[in-house]
XYZ file of C-alpha atoms in Angstrom:
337
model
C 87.977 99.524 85.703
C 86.633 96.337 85.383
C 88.008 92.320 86.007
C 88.087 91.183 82.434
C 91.751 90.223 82.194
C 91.362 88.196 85.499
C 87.767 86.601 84.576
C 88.614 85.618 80.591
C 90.978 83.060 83.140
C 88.531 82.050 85.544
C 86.645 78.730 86.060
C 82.730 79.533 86.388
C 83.080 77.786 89.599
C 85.179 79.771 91.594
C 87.740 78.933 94.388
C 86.539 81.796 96.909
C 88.172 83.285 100.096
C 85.983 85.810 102.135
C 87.072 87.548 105.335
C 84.958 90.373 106.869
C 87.065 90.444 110.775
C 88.160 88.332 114.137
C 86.861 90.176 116.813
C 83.224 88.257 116.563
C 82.116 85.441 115.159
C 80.178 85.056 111.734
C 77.667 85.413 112.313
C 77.559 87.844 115.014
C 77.274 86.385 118.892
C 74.082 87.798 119.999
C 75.215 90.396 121.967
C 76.785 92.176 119.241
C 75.393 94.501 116.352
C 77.694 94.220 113.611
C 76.258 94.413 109.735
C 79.463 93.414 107.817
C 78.987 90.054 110.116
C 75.820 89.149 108.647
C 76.595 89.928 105.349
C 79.797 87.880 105.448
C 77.577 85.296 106.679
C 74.678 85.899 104.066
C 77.603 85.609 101.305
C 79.552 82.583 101.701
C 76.286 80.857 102.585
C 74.656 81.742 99.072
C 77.856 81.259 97.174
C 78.206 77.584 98.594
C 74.645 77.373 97.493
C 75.486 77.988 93.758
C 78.188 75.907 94.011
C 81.138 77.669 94.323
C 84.648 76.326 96.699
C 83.968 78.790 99.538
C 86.427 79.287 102.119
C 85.289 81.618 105.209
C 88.217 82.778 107.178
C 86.725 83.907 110.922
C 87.244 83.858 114.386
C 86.798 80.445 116.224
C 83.106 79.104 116.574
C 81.828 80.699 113.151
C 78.911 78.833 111.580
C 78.798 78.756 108.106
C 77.900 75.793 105.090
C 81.248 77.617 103.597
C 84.783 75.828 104.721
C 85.457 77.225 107.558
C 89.716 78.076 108.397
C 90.725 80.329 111.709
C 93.688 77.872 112.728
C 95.839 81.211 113.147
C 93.139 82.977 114.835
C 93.302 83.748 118.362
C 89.976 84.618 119.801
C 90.581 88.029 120.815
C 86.957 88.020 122.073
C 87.660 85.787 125.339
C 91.216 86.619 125.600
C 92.247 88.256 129.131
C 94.986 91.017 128.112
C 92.425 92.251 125.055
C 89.764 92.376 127.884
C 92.357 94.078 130.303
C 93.385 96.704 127.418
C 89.770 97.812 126.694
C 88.719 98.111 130.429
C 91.331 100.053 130.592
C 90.124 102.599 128.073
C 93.172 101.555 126.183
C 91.188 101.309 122.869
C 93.664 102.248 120.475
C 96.304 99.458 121.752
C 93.767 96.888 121.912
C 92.629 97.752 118.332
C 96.208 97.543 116.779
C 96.369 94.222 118.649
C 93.208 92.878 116.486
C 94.188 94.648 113.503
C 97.370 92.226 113.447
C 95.024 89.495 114.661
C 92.953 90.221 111.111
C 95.718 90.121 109.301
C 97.954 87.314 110.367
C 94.332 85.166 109.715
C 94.693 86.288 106.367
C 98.230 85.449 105.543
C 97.604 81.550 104.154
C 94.534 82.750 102.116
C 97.899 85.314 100.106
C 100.819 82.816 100.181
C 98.697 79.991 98.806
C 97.569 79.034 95.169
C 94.116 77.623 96.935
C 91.884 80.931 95.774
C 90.828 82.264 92.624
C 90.024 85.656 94.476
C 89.546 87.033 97.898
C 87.066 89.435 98.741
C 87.736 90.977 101.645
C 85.562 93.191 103.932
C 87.936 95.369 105.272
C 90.888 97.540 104.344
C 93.587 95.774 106.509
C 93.712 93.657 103.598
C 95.560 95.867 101.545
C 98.996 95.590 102.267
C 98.675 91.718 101.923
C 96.898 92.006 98.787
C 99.616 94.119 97.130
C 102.229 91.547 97.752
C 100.120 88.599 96.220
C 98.815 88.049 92.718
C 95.596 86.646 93.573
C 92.825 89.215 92.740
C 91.550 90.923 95.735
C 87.735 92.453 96.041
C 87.689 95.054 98.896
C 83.967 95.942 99.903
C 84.331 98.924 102.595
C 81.443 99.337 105.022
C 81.587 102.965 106.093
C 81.508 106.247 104.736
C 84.856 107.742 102.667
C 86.586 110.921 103.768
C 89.430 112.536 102.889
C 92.101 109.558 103.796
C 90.106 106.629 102.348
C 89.607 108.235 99.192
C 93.663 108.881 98.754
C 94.518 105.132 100.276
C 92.405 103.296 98.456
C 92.694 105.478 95.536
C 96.910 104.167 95.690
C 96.269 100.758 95.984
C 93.713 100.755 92.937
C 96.312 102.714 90.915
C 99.556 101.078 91.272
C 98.189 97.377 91.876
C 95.935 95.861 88.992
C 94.508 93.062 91.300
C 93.032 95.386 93.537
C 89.248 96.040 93.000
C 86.805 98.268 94.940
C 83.132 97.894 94.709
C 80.610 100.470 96.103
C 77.386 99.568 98.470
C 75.535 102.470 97.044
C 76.052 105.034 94.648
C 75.414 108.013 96.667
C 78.547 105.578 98.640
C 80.859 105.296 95.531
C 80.135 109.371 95.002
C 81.896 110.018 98.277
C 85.273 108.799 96.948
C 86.156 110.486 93.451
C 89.578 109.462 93.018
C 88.575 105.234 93.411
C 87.102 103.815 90.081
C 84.820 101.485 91.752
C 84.113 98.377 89.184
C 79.789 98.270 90.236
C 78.047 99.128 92.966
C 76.294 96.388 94.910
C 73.512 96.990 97.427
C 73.863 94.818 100.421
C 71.536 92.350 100.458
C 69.464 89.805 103.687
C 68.072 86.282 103.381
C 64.492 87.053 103.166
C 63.706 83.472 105.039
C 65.214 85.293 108.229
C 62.529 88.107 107.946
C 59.214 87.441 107.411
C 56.125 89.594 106.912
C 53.812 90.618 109.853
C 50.216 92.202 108.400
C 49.161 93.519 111.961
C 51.858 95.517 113.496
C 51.019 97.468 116.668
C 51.246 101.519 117.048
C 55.154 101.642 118.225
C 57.887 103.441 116.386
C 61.024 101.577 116.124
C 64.227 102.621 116.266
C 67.797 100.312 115.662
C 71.335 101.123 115.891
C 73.976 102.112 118.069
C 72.668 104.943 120.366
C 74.968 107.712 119.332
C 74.569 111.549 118.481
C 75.557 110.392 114.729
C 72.341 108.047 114.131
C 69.828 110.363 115.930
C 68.275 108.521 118.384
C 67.078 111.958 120.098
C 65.485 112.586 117.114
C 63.599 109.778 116.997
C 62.424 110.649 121.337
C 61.174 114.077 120.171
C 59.139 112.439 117.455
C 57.428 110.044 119.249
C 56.942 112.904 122.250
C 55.548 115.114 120.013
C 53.138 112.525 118.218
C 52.583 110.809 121.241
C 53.203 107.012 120.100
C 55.213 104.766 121.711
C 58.442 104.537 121.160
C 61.430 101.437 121.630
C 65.022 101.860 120.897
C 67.244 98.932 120.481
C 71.447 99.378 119.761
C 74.589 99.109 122.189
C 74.386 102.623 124.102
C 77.998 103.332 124.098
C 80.514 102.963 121.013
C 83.059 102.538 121.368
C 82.060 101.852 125.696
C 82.965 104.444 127.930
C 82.487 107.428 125.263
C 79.684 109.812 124.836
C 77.981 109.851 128.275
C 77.060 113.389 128.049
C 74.889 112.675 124.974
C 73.221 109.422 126.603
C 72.632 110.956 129.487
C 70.949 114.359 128.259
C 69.293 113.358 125.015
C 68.434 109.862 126.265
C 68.166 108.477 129.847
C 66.739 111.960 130.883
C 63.778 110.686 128.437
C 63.044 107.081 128.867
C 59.492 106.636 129.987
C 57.353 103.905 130.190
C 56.208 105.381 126.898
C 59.954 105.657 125.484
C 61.786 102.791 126.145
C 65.434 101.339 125.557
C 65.942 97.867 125.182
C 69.301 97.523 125.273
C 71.160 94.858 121.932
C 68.629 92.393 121.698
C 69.308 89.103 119.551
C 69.097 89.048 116.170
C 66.067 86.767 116.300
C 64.365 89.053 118.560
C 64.909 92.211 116.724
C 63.437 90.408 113.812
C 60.156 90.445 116.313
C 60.454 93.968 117.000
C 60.903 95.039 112.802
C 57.831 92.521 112.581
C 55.542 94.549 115.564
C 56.653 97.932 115.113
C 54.090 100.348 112.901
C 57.402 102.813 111.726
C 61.105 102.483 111.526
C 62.763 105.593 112.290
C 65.954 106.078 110.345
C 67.151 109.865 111.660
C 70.921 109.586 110.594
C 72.931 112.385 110.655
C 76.180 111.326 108.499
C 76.157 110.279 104.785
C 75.313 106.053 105.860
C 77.325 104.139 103.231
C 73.900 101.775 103.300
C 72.147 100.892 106.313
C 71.002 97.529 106.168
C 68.606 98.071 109.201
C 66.176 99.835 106.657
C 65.931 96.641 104.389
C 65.546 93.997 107.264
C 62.742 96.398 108.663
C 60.443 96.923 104.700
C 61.484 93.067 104.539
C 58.931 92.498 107.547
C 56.357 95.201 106.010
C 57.125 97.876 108.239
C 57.982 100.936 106.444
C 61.073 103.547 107.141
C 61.235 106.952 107.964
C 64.585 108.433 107.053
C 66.338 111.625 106.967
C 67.769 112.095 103.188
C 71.094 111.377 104.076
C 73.392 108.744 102.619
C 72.302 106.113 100.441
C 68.566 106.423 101.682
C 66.991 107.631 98.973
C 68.289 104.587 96.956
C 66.564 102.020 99.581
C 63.206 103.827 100.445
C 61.022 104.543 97.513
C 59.206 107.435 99.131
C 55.285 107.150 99.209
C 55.718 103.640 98.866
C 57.812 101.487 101.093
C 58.172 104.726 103.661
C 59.140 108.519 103.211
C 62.460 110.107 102.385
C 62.027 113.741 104.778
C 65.059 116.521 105.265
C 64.202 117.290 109.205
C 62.476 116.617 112.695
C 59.169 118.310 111.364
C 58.715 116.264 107.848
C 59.283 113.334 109.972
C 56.366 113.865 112.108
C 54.010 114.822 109.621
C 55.523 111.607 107.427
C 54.203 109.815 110.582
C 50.901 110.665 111.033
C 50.460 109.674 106.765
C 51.025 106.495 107.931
């Protein structure tokens, strides 16, 4: 359950690998919305900070005041066959290609004595971790279901080094069978988001414009209480999927009124959180966080949010925004505001 037989062992200044993924950069190139990323990034900045021997493993052209290795990293990103393979539609090939990328980037940071511990953002990890000694702290970004649960469940069971920590507890509550050592909210450097006391009237919504994150919700409410309405995310994820719902619960929509602007920088969205008067948070799965919400209060603008997930942990309702069950709660928690 917990780390005490590793950390009665441990120096208080710790020899730290951290690895989130290759396929971007840490932090994330600008045309690219990926959370783990900037968290990755957030991390082995702030442990340098406090003085720890940080060691960021990531794809070529990472920025970080961490050590940076990726001498066995090919960068997938600008490499022609990977390109070839996903205009192709051939996304499962191209993803077993990076998932042996990940991995072989991994492979020094498990057959060296240079780390006290790796923590590792992702479960390709696991087979290398079961074959090394070093303690390994897995910190999985999505939501469990049935197969995570029972994999990760089998690694914590028959390999003591293996740890599992939760981003929420409504998260750690979707996988019974992993004894999770603490849950740990994700966290932003407040100095990246800063607080804006005269937003305009828009709504705001961020994140990838799929059915799952309800984007169409968020179009009805701003049609139906009239307010302007901007929607940033990548339209298609994975590309090429889930026209139908773009094209009837979206395009059909945009209006000068309602408008999509496309994956804007991170700086940039920072400007919209900082301008917008609501951020709508319709989600329609069990979000194992959902760090847009915290960048968004972090600029004073509060969230709307279905009560999915780990919302209700992150949005103190009647304070820093409302926690509402439908559509209709969400437009009257509007017009409160």
């Amino acid at each position: 359950m917990n780390m005490s037989n590793y950390s009665k062992h441990m120096p208080k200044k710790l020899k730290i690998a951290i690895f989130c993924t290759t396929t971007d950069t840490v932090p994330p190139s600008s045309k690219v919305i990926h959370a783990p990323l900037w968290l990755t990034y957030y991390l082995a900045n702030l442990l340098a900070e406090k003085g720890h021997e940080v060691t960021l493993i990531a794809a070529p052209k990472s920025k970080s005041r961490a050590k940076i290795i990726n001498k066995k990293i090919t960068d997938l990103k600008r490499n022609k066959t990977i390109k070839e393979l996903i205009q192709r539609n051939l996304i499962g090939t191209s993803r077993r290609v990076m998932a042996l990328n990940d991995q072989t980037a991994l492979l020094d940071a498990y057959t060296s004595d240079a780390f006290d511990i790796v923590h590792a953002h992702t479960e390709l990890s696991l087979p290398l971790a079961a074959l090394s000694k070093i303690p390994t702290l897995i910190t999985y970004h999505s939501s469990y279901d049935e197969f995570y649960n029972k994999l990760f469940a089998y690694y914590k069971n028959n390999f003591k080094q293996i740890y599992f920590n939760s981003l929420s507890n409504r998260h750690s509550h979707q996988a019974p069978l992993i004894s999770f050592i603490q849950t740990v909210h994700n966290g932003i450097d407040l100095k990246n988001f800063s607080f804006n006391k005269k937003p305009k009237k828009d709504l705001l919504f961020v994140g990838r414009i799929i059915e799952e994150k309800g984007p169409d919700t968020a179009i009805m409410v701003a049609k139906k209480i009239k307010l302007p309405l901007e929607l940033i995310g990548e339209k298609f994820a994975p590309k090429g999927q889930r026209e139908e719902f773009w094209n009837n619960k979206i395009q059909k929509y945009l209006s000068n009124n309602i408008q999509y602007k496309g994956i804007q920088p991170h700086k940039k969205t920072k400007q919209y959180y900082q301008n917008a008067k609501i951020l709508l948070f319709p989600d329609r799965w069990k979000e194992a966080f959902g760090l847009v919400m915290i960048e968004s209060m972090a600029c004073g603008t509060p969230v709307i949010a279905f009560n999915k997930g780990a919302v209700p942990e992150i949005v103190k309702h009647g304070i820093t925004g409302y926690v509402v069950k439908n559509e209709k709660q969400m437009i009257g928690a509007v017009k409160k505001i």
